[in-house]
C-alpha cells in the first residue's frame, strides 16, 4: 500500500494503518522511492499526480494496481 494523499505524506485515519506501517505493508510516497523490490500487487490511496505516476510506473513493470481516491 502506498499512501499518496498530497504534496507531503499524510497518514489517513484508517483502522489498523499504523500496524501496516510497523509490519512494512504500507509506506508513504517518500518511502516508496527507496524500494527493496517490485511489489507483486499494489494498492495506492490517493489519486493525485504523484500516486498516478507511481501507479503508471509499477503497472509498466507488471504490478497489478488498485487506486483508491
PDB file of N, CA, C and O in Angstrom:
ATOM      1  N   UNK A   1       0.850  -1.170   0.000  1.00  0.00           N
ATOM      2  CA  UNK A   1       0.000   0.000   0.000  1.00  0.00           C
ATOM      3  C   UNK A   1       0.892   1.228   0.000  1.00  0.00           C
ATOM      4  O   UNK A   1       1.799   1.319   0.813  1.00  0.00           O
ATOM      5  N   UNK A   2       0.644   2.140  -0.910  1.00  0.00           N
ATOM      6  CA  UNK A   2       1.313   3.441  -0.907  1.00  0.00           C
ATOM      7  C   UNK A   2       0.293   4.471  -0.462  1.00  0.00           C
ATOM      8  O   UNK A   2      -0.825   4.508  -0.978  1.00  0.00           O
ATOM      9  N   UNK A   3       0.669   5.314   0.493  1.00  0.00           N
ATOM     10  CA  UNK A   3      -0.176   6.416   0.905  1.00  0.00           C
ATOM     11  C   UNK A   3       0.342   7.659   0.175  1.00  0.00           C
ATOM     12  O   UNK A   3       1.435   8.134   0.451  1.00  0.00           O
ATOM     13  N   UNK A   4      -0.425   8.169  -0.789  1.00  0.00           N
ATOM     14  CA  UNK A   4      -0.020   9.345  -1.570  1.00  0.00           C
ATOM     15  C   UNK A   4      -1.189  10.315  -1.586  1.00  0.00           C
ATOM     16  O   UNK A   4      -1.946  10.381  -2.541  1.00  0.00           O
ATOM     17  N   UNK A   5      -1.341  11.067  -0.498  1.00  0.00           N
ATOM     18  CA  UNK A   5      -2.534  11.886  -0.313  1.00  0.00           C
ATOM     19  C   UNK A   5      -2.316  13.381  -0.502  1.00  0.00           C
ATOM     20  O   UNK A   5      -3.185  14.174  -0.186  1.00  0.00           O
ATOM     21  N   UNK A   6      -1.148  13.793  -1.000  1.00  0.00           N
ATOM     22  CA  UNK A   6      -0.921  15.217  -1.219  1.00  0.00           C
ATOM     23  C   UNK A   6       0.548  15.513  -1.437  1.00  0.00           C
ATOM     24  O   UNK A   6       1.355  14.614  -1.628  1.00  0.00           O
ATOM     25  N   UNK A   7       0.909  16.800  -1.386  1.00  0.00           N
ATOM     26  CA  UNK A   7       2.284  17.202  -1.672  1.00  0.00           C
ATOM     27  C   UNK A   7       3.261  16.749  -0.592  1.00  0.00           C
ATOM     28  O   UNK A   7       4.452  16.626  -0.848  1.00  0.00           O
ATOM     29  N   UNK A   8       2.787  16.519   0.599  1.00  0.00           N
ATOM     30  CA  UNK A   8       3.613  15.911   1.636  1.00  0.00           C
ATOM     31  C   UNK A   8       2.819  14.753   2.237  1.00  0.00           C
ATOM     32  O   UNK A   8       1.594  14.822   2.329  1.00  0.00           O
ATOM     33  N   UNK A   9       3.510  13.676   2.609  1.00  0.00           N
ATOM     34  CA  UNK A   9       2.789  12.499   3.101  1.00  0.00           C
ATOM     35  C   UNK A   9       1.945  12.798   4.337  1.00  0.00           C
ATOM     36  O   UNK A   9       2.385  13.484   5.254  1.00  0.00           O
ATOM     37  N   UNK A  10       0.722  12.318   4.325  1.00  0.00           N
ATOM     38  CA  UNK A  10      -0.191  12.441   5.451  1.00  0.00           C
ATOM     39  C   UNK A  10      -0.818  11.061   5.663  1.00  0.00           C
ATOM     40  O   UNK A  10      -1.324  10.468   4.713  1.00  0.00           O
ATOM     41  N   UNK A  11      -0.744  10.565   6.868  1.00  0.00           N
ATOM     42  CA  UNK A  11      -1.304   9.256   7.163  1.00  0.00           C
ATOM     43  C   UNK A  11      -2.792   9.413   7.460  1.00  0.00           C
ATOM     44  O   UNK A  11      -3.170  10.091   8.416  1.00  0.00           O
ATOM     45  N   UNK A  12      -3.656   8.802   6.637  1.00  0.00           N
ATOM     46  CA  UNK A  12      -5.095   8.930   6.867  1.00  0.00           C
ATOM     47  C   UNK A  12      -5.530   8.124   8.091  1.00  0.00           C
ATOM     48  O   UNK A  12      -4.848   7.194   8.511  1.00  0.00           O
ATOM     49  N   UNK A  13      -6.656   8.487   8.655  1.00  0.00           N
ATOM     50  CA  UNK A  13      -7.201   7.793   9.811  1.00  0.00           C
ATOM     51  C   UNK A  13      -7.952   6.550   9.332  1.00  0.00           C
ATOM     52  O   UNK A  13      -9.153   6.579   9.108  1.00  0.00           O
ATOM     53  N   UNK A  14      -7.212   5.464   9.156  1.00  0.00           N
ATOM     54  CA  UNK A  14      -7.771   4.194   8.701  1.00  0.00           C
ATOM     55  C   UNK A  14      -7.475   3.151   9.767  1.00  0.00           C
ATOM     56  O   UNK A  14      -6.342   3.069  10.260  1.00  0.00           O
ATOM     57  N   UNK A  15      -8.454   2.358  10.123  1.00  0.00           N
ATOM     58  CA  UNK A  15      -8.297   1.318  11.127  1.00  0.00           C
ATOM     59  C   UNK A  15      -7.095   0.431  10.803  1.00  0.00           C
ATOM     60  O   UNK A  15      -6.960  -0.045   9.676  1.00  0.00           O
ATOM     61  N   UNK A  16      -6.200   0.255  11.732  1.00  0.00           N
ATOM     62  CA  UNK A  16      -5.026  -0.637  11.645  1.00  0.00           C
ATOM     63  C   UNK A  16      -3.932  -0.154  10.703  1.00  0.00           C
ATOM     64  O   UNK A  16      -3.012  -0.905  10.420  1.00  0.00           O
ATOM     65  N   UNK A  17      -3.986   1.082  10.210  1.00  0.00           N
ATOM     66  CA  UNK A  17      -2.956   1.543   9.273  1.00  0.00           C
ATOM     67  C   UNK A  17      -1.592   1.633   9.949  1.00  0.00           C
ATOM     68  O   UNK A  17      -0.570   1.315   9.337  1.00  0.00           O
ATOM     69  N   UNK A  18      -1.557   2.038  11.225  1.00  0.00           N
ATOM     70  CA  UNK A  18      -0.277   2.121  11.933  1.00  0.00           C
ATOM     71  C   UNK A  18       0.386   0.746  12.007  1.00  0.00           C
ATOM     72  O   UNK A  18       1.598   0.628  11.851  1.00  0.00           O
ATOM     73  N   UNK A  19      -0.383  -0.296  12.245  1.00  0.00           N
ATOM     74  CA  UNK A  19       0.164  -1.660  12.282  1.00  0.00           C
ATOM     75  C   UNK A  19       0.710  -2.050  10.913  1.00  0.00           C
ATOM     76  O   UNK A  19       1.742  -2.704  10.812  1.00  0.00           O
ATOM     77  N   UNK A  20       0.053  -1.631   9.853  1.00  0.00           N
ATOM     78  CA  UNK A  20       0.538  -1.915   8.496  1.00  0.00           C
ATOM     79  C   UNK A  20       1.890  -1.265   8.249  1.00  0.00           C
ATOM     80  O   UNK A  20       2.767  -1.845   7.612  1.00  0.00           O
ATOM     81  N   UNK A  21       2.080  -0.056   8.767  1.00  0.00           N
ATOM     82  CA  UNK A  21       3.380   0.613   8.656  1.00  0.00           C
ATOM     83  C   UNK A  21       4.447  -0.140   9.437  1.00  0.00           C
ATOM     84  O   UNK A  21       5.548  -0.362   8.949  1.00  0.00           O
ATOM     85  N   UNK A  22       4.123  -0.530  10.674  1.00  0.00           N
ATOM     86  CA  UNK A  22       5.100  -1.251  11.510  1.00  0.00           C
ATOM     87  C   UNK A  22       5.532  -2.561  10.871  1.00  0.00           C
ATOM     88  O   UNK A  22       6.685  -2.961  10.965  1.00  0.00           O
ATOM     89  N   UNK A  23       4.616  -3.237  10.197  1.00  0.00           N
ATOM     90  CA  UNK A  23       4.921  -4.527   9.571  1.00  0.00           C
ATOM     91  C   UNK A  23       5.530  -4.378   8.181  1.00  0.00           C
ATOM     92  O   UNK A  23       5.920  -5.357   7.570  1.00  0.00           O
ATOM     93  N   UNK A  24       5.585  -3.142   7.671  1.00  0.00           N
ATOM     94  CA  UNK A  24       6.184  -2.905   6.364  1.00  0.00           C
ATOM     95  C   UNK A  24       5.250  -3.113   5.189  1.00  0.00           C
ATOM     96  O   UNK A  24       5.676  -3.128   4.038  1.00  0.00           O
ATOM     97  N   UNK A  25       3.945  -3.252   5.453  1.00  0.00           N
ATOM     98  CA  UNK A  25       2.974  -3.435   4.370  1.00  0.00           C
ATOM     99  C   UNK A  25       2.527  -2.120   3.756  1.00  0.00           C
ATOM    100  O   UNK A  25       1.997  -2.098   2.646  1.00  0.00           O
ATOM    101  N   UNK A  26       2.723  -1.019   4.473  1.00  0.00           N
ATOM    102  CA  UNK A  26       2.312   0.300   3.991  1.00  0.00           C
ATOM    103  C   UNK A  26       3.505   1.242   4.056  1.00  0.00           C
ATOM    104  O   UNK A  26       4.312   1.157   4.976  1.00  0.00           O
ATOM    105  N   UNK A  27       3.627   2.112   3.062  1.00  0.00           N
ATOM    106  CA  UNK A  27       4.679   3.122   3.022  1.00  0.00           C
ATOM    107  C   UNK A  27       4.085   4.414   2.467  1.00  0.00           C
ATOM    108  O   UNK A  27       3.048   4.391   1.817  1.00  0.00           O
ATOM    109  N   UNK A  28       4.762   5.523   2.729  1.00  0.00           N
ATOM    110  CA  UNK A  28       4.353   6.770   2.105  1.00  0.00           C
ATOM    111  C   UNK A  28       5.039   6.871   0.753  1.00  0.00           C
ATOM    112  O   UNK A  28       5.919   6.075   0.425  1.00  0.00           O
ATOM    113  N   UNK A  29       4.674   7.885  -0.020  1.00  0.00           N
ATOM    114  CA  UNK A  29       5.298   8.078  -1.329  1.00  0.00           C
ATOM    115  C   UNK A  29       6.800   8.321  -1.187  1.00  0.00           C
ATOM    116  O   UNK A  29       7.593   7.900  -2.032  1.00  0.00           O
ATOM    117  N   UNK A  30       7.212   8.961  -0.104  1.00  0.00           N
ATOM    118  CA  UNK A  30       8.637   9.208   0.135  1.00  0.00           C
ATOM    119  C   UNK A  30       9.387   7.896   0.356  1.00  0.00           C
ATOM    120  O   UNK A  30      10.451   7.669  -0.225  1.00  0.00           O
ATOM    121  N   UNK A  31       8.854   7.040   1.193  1.00  0.00           N
ATOM    122  CA  UNK A  31       9.496   5.754   1.484  1.00  0.00           C
ATOM    123  C   UNK A  31       9.516   4.846   0.263  1.00  0.00           C
ATOM    124  O   UNK A  31      10.414   4.025   0.107  1.00  0.00           O
ATOM    125  N   UNK A  32       8.541   4.985  -0.610  1.00  0.00           N
ATOM    126  CA  UNK A  32       8.474   4.134  -1.797  1.00  0.00           C
ATOM    127  C   UNK A  32       9.629   4.415  -2.758  1.00  0.00           C
ATOM    128  O   UNK A  32       9.980   3.571  -3.581  1.00  0.00           O
ATOM    129  N   UNK A  33      10.244   5.589  -2.639  1.00  0.00           N
ATOM    130  CA  UNK A  33      11.369   5.938  -3.510  1.00  0.00           C
ATOM    131  C   UNK A  33      12.631   5.153  -3.183  1.00  0.00           C
ATOM    132  O   UNK A  33      13.599   5.192  -3.937  1.00  0.00           O
ATOM    133  N   UNK A  34      12.638   4.446  -2.048  1.00  0.00           N
ATOM    134  CA  UNK A  34      13.774   3.616  -1.651  1.00  0.00           C
ATOM    135  C   UNK A  34      13.288   2.171  -1.544  1.00  0.00           C
ATOM    136  O   UNK A  34      13.242   1.596  -0.464  1.00  0.00           O
ATOM    137  N   UNK A  35      12.915   1.552  -2.678  1.00  0.00           N
ATOM    138  CA  UNK A  35      12.276   0.237  -2.644  1.00  0.00           C
ATOM    139  C   UNK A  35      13.272  -0.902  -2.402  1.00  0.00           C
ATOM    140  O   UNK A  35      14.465  -0.775  -2.661  1.00  0.00           O
ATOM    141  N   UNK A  36      12.736  -1.992  -1.905  1.00  0.00           N
ATOM    142  CA  UNK A  36      13.532  -3.204  -1.743  1.00  0.00           C
ATOM    143  C   UNK A  36      13.261  -4.181  -2.881  1.00  0.00           C
ATOM    144  O   UNK A  36      13.904  -5.210  -2.969  1.00  0.00           O
ATOM    145  N   UNK A  37      12.306  -3.873  -3.729  1.00  0.00           N
ATOM    146  CA  UNK A  37      11.948  -4.722  -4.859  1.00  0.00           C
ATOM    147  C   UNK A  37      10.650  -4.238  -5.474  1.00  0.00           C
ATOM    148  O   UNK A  37      10.039  -3.282  -5.006  1.00  0.00           O
ATOM    149  N   UNK A  38      10.238  -4.893  -6.514  1.00  0.00           N
ATOM    150  CA  UNK A  38       8.987  -4.543  -7.189  1.00  0.00           C
ATOM    151  C   UNK A  38       7.851  -5.305  -6.512  1.00  0.00           C
ATOM    152  O   UNK A  38       7.923  -6.528  -6.375  1.00  0.00           O
ATOM    153  N   UNK A  39       6.797  -4.605  -6.064  1.00  0.00           N
ATOM    154  CA  UNK A  39       5.693  -5.308  -5.387  1.00  0.00           C
ATOM    155  C   UNK A  39       4.932  -6.214  -6.344  1.00  0.00           C
ATOM    156  O   UNK A  39       4.818  -5.940  -7.536  1.00  0.00           O
ATOM    157  N   UNK A  40       4.407  -7.328  -5.796  1.00  0.00           N
ATOM    158  CA  UNK A  40       3.595  -8.256  -6.600  1.00  0.00           C
ATOM    159  C   UNK A  40       2.214  -7.676  -6.880  1.00  0.00           C
ATOM    160  O   UNK A  40       1.641  -7.911  -7.936  1.00  0.00           O
ATOM    161  N   UNK A  41       1.666  -6.953  -5.909  1.00  0.00           N
ATOM    162  CA  UNK A  41       0.359  -6.289  -6.008  1.00  0.00           C
ATOM    163  C   UNK A  41       0.496  -4.960  -5.298  1.00  0.00           C
ATOM    164  O   UNK A  41       1.288  -4.834  -4.372  1.00  0.00           O
ATOM    165  N   UNK A  42      -0.300  -3.964  -5.711  1.00  0.00           N
ATOM    166  CA  UNK A  42      -0.159  -2.643  -5.107  1.00  0.00           C
ATOM    167  C   UNK A  42      -1.505  -1.942  -5.005  1.00  0.00           C
ATOM    168  O   UNK A  42      -2.274  -1.904  -5.969  1.00  0.00           O
ATOM    169  N   UNK A  43      -1.781  -1.387  -3.812  1.00  0.00           N
ATOM    170  CA  UNK A  43      -2.937  -0.533  -3.579  1.00  0.00           C
ATOM    171  C   UNK A  43      -2.395   0.854  -3.273  1.00  0.00           C
ATOM    172  O   UNK A  43      -1.524   1.001  -2.422  1.00  0.00           O
ATOM    173  N   UNK A  44      -2.881   1.866  -3.980  1.00  0.00           N
ATOM    174  CA  UNK A  44      -2.453   3.243  -3.754  1.00  0.00           C
ATOM    175  C   UNK A  44      -3.648   4.029  -3.252  1.00  0.00           C
ATOM    176  O   UNK A  44      -4.691   4.063  -3.902  1.00  0.00           O
ATOM    177  N   UNK A  45      -3.486   4.653  -2.072  1.00  0.00           N
ATOM    178  CA  UNK A  45      -4.540   5.504  -1.523  1.00  0.00           C
ATOM    179  C   UNK A  45      -4.202   6.938  -1.906  1.00  0.00           C
ATOM    180  O   UNK A  45      -3.189   7.477  -1.475  1.00  0.00           O
ATOM    181  N   UNK A  46      -5.057   7.542  -2.728  1.00  0.00           N
ATOM    182  CA  UNK A  46      -4.834   8.879  -3.253  1.00  0.00           C
ATOM    183  C   UNK A  46      -4.775   8.795  -4.769  1.00  0.00           C
ATOM    184  O   UNK A  46      -4.271   7.834  -5.329  1.00  0.00           O
ATOM    185  N   UNK A  47      -5.320   9.794  -5.447  1.00  0.00           N
ATOM    186  CA  UNK A  47      -5.358   9.762  -6.905  1.00  0.00           C
ATOM    187  C   UNK A  47      -4.815  11.060  -7.494  1.00  0.00           C
ATOM    188  O   UNK A  47      -5.256  11.511  -8.542  1.00  0.00           O
ATOM    189  N   UNK A  48      -3.831  11.641  -6.822  1.00  0.00           N
ATOM    190  CA  UNK A  48      -3.195  12.849  -7.322  1.00  0.00           C
ATOM    191  C   UNK A  48      -2.069  12.500  -8.283  1.00  0.00           C
ATOM    192  O   UNK A  48      -1.861  11.347  -8.662  1.00  0.00           O
ATOM    193  N   UNK A  49      -1.324  13.507  -8.661  1.00  0.00           N
ATOM    194  CA  UNK A  49      -0.254  13.344  -9.645  1.00  0.00           C
ATOM    195  C   UNK A  49       0.782  12.315  -9.219  1.00  0.00           C
ATOM    196  O   UNK A  49       1.147  11.430  -9.999  1.00  0.00           O
ATOM    197  N   UNK A  50       1.262  12.418  -7.987  1.00  0.00           N
ATOM    198  CA  UNK A  50       2.306  11.507  -7.524  1.00  0.00           C
ATOM    199  C   UNK A  50       1.811  10.069  -7.496  1.00  0.00           C
ATOM    200  O   UNK A  50       2.499   9.152  -7.961  1.00  0.00           O
ATOM    201  N   UNK A  51       0.629   9.846  -6.970  1.00  0.00           N
ATOM    202  CA  UNK A  51       0.126   8.474  -6.890  1.00  0.00           C
ATOM    203  C   UNK A  51      -0.102   7.876  -8.272  1.00  0.00           C
ATOM    204  O   UNK A  51       0.202   6.695  -8.494  1.00  0.00           O
ATOM    205  N   UNK A  52      -0.592   8.655  -9.211  1.00  0.00           N
ATOM    206  CA  UNK A  52      -0.804   8.135 -10.564  1.00  0.00           C
ATOM    207  C   UNK A  52       0.529   7.867 -11.258  1.00  0.00           C
ATOM    208  O   UNK A  52       0.670   6.897 -12.006  1.00  0.00           O
ATOM    209  N   UNK A  53       1.546   8.683 -10.974  1.00  0.00           N
ATOM    210  CA  UNK A  53       2.879   8.401 -11.527  1.00  0.00           C
ATOM    211  C   UNK A  53       3.418   7.078 -11.001  1.00  0.00           C
ATOM    212  O   UNK A  53       3.960   6.272 -11.759  1.00  0.00           O
ATOM    213  N   UNK A  54       3.261   6.830  -9.686  1.00  0.00           N
ATOM    214  CA  UNK A  54       3.688   5.550  -9.121  1.00  0.00           C
ATOM    215  C   UNK A  54       2.896   4.397  -9.730  1.00  0.00           C
ATOM    216  O   UNK A  54       3.451   3.342 -10.039  1.00  0.00           O
ATOM    217  N   UNK A  55       1.595   4.588  -9.897  1.00  0.00           N
ATOM    218  CA  UNK A  55       0.761   3.541 -10.483  1.00  0.00           C
ATOM    219  C   UNK A  55       1.203   3.218 -11.907  1.00  0.00           C
ATOM    220  O   UNK A  55       1.307   2.054 -12.289  1.00  0.00           O
ATOM    221  N   UNK A  56       1.485   4.245 -12.692  1.00  0.00           N
ATOM    222  CA  UNK A  56       1.921   4.045 -14.077  1.00  0.00           C
ATOM    223  C   UNK A  56       3.253   3.310 -14.127  1.00  0.00           C
ATOM    224  O   UNK A  56       3.415   2.361 -14.902  1.00  0.00           O
ATOM    225  N   UNK A  57       4.188   3.717 -13.290  1.00  0.00           N
ATOM    226  CA  UNK A  57       5.498   3.072 -13.247  1.00  0.00           C
ATOM    227  C   UNK A  57       5.383   1.601 -12.863  1.00  0.00           C
ATOM    228  O   UNK A  57       5.914   0.724 -13.556  1.00  0.00           O
ATOM    229  N   UNK A  58       4.690   1.321 -11.774  1.00  0.00           N
ATOM    230  CA  UNK A  58       4.573  -0.066 -11.312  1.00  0.00           C
ATOM    231  C   UNK A  58       3.793  -0.921 -12.292  1.00  0.00           C
ATOM    232  O   UNK A  58       4.129  -2.085 -12.513  1.00  0.00           O
ATOM    233  N   UNK A  59       2.761  -0.351 -12.904  1.00  0.00           N
ATOM    234  CA  UNK A  59       1.999  -1.094 -13.898  1.00  0.00           C
ATOM    235  C   UNK A  59       2.867  -1.449 -15.096  1.00  0.00           C
ATOM    236  O   UNK A  59       2.801  -2.562 -15.624  1.00  0.00           O
ATOM    237  N   UNK A  60       3.732  -0.524 -15.510  1.00  0.00           N
ATOM    238  CA  UNK A  60       4.647  -0.792 -16.627  1.00  0.00           C
ATOM    239  C   UNK A  60       5.633  -1.907 -16.282  1.00  0.00           C
ATOM    240  O   UNK A  60       6.111  -2.619 -17.171  1.00  0.00           O
ATOM    241  N   UNK A  61       5.916  -2.074 -14.987  1.00  0.00           N
ATOM    242  CA  UNK A  61       6.817  -3.134 -14.548  1.00  0.00           C
ATOM    243  C   UNK A  61       6.088  -4.443 -14.276  1.00  0.00           C
ATOM    244  O   UNK A  61       6.692  -5.414 -13.838  1.00  0.00           O
ATOM    245  N   UNK A  62       4.756  -4.456 -14.512  1.00  0.00           N
ATOM    246  CA  UNK A  62       3.994  -5.691 -14.405  1.00  0.00           C
ATOM    247  C   UNK A  62       3.212  -5.881 -13.116  1.00  0.00           C
ATOM    248  O   UNK A  62       2.670  -6.950 -12.886  1.00  0.00           O
ATOM    249  N   UNK A  63       3.155  -4.861 -12.275  1.00  0.00           N
ATOM    250  CA  UNK A  63       2.435  -4.963 -10.992  1.00  0.00           C
ATOM    251  C   UNK A  63       0.974  -4.577 -11.188  1.00  0.00           C
ATOM    252  O   UNK A  63       0.686  -3.490 -11.683  1.00  0.00           O
ATOM    253  N   UNK A  64       0.016  -5.445 -10.778  1.00  0.00           N
ATOM    254  CA  UNK A  64      -1.389  -5.050 -10.805  1.00  0.00           C
ATOM    255  C   UNK A  64      -1.626  -3.918  -9.793  1.00  0.00           C
ATOM    256  O   UNK A  64      -1.147  -3.980  -8.675  1.00  0.00           O
ATOM    257  N   UNK A  65      -2.358  -2.881 -10.202  1.00  0.00           N
ATOM    258  CA  UNK A  65      -2.560  -1.674  -9.391  1.00  0.00           C
ATOM    259  C   UNK A  65      -4.045  -1.482  -9.071  1.00  0.00           C
ATOM    260  O   UNK A  65      -4.909  -1.674  -9.926  1.00  0.00           O
ATOM    261  N   UNK A  66      -4.321  -1.051  -7.838  1.00  0.00           N
ATOM    262  CA  UNK A  66      -5.646  -0.604  -7.429  1.00  0.00           C
ATOM    263  C   UNK A  66      -5.457   0.776  -6.806  1.00  0.00           C
ATOM    264  O   UNK A  66      -4.674   0.919  -5.871  1.00  0.00           O
ATOM    265  N   UNK A  67      -6.141   1.787  -7.338  1.00  0.00           N
ATOM    266  CA  UNK A  67      -6.035   3.147  -6.819  1.00  0.00           C
ATOM    267  C   UNK A  67      -7.351   3.518  -6.135  1.00  0.00           C
ATOM    268  O   UNK A  67      -8.417   3.327  -6.697  1.00  0.00           O
ATOM    269  N   UNK A  68      -7.241   4.035  -4.915  1.00  0.00           N
ATOM    270  CA  UNK A  68      -8.409   4.447  -4.140  1.00  0.00           C
ATOM    271  C   UNK A  68      -8.303   5.936  -3.903  1.00  0.00           C
ATOM    272  O   UNK A  68      -7.305   6.416  -3.378  1.00  0.00           O
ATOM    273  N   UNK A  69      -9.355   6.683  -4.294  1.00  0.00           N
ATOM    274  CA  UNK A  69      -9.344   8.137  -4.073  1.00  0.00           C
ATOM    275  C   UNK A  69     -10.136   8.460  -2.834  1.00  0.00           C
ATOM    276  O   UNK A  69     -11.147   7.929  -2.551  1.00  0.00           O
TER     277      UNK A  69
END
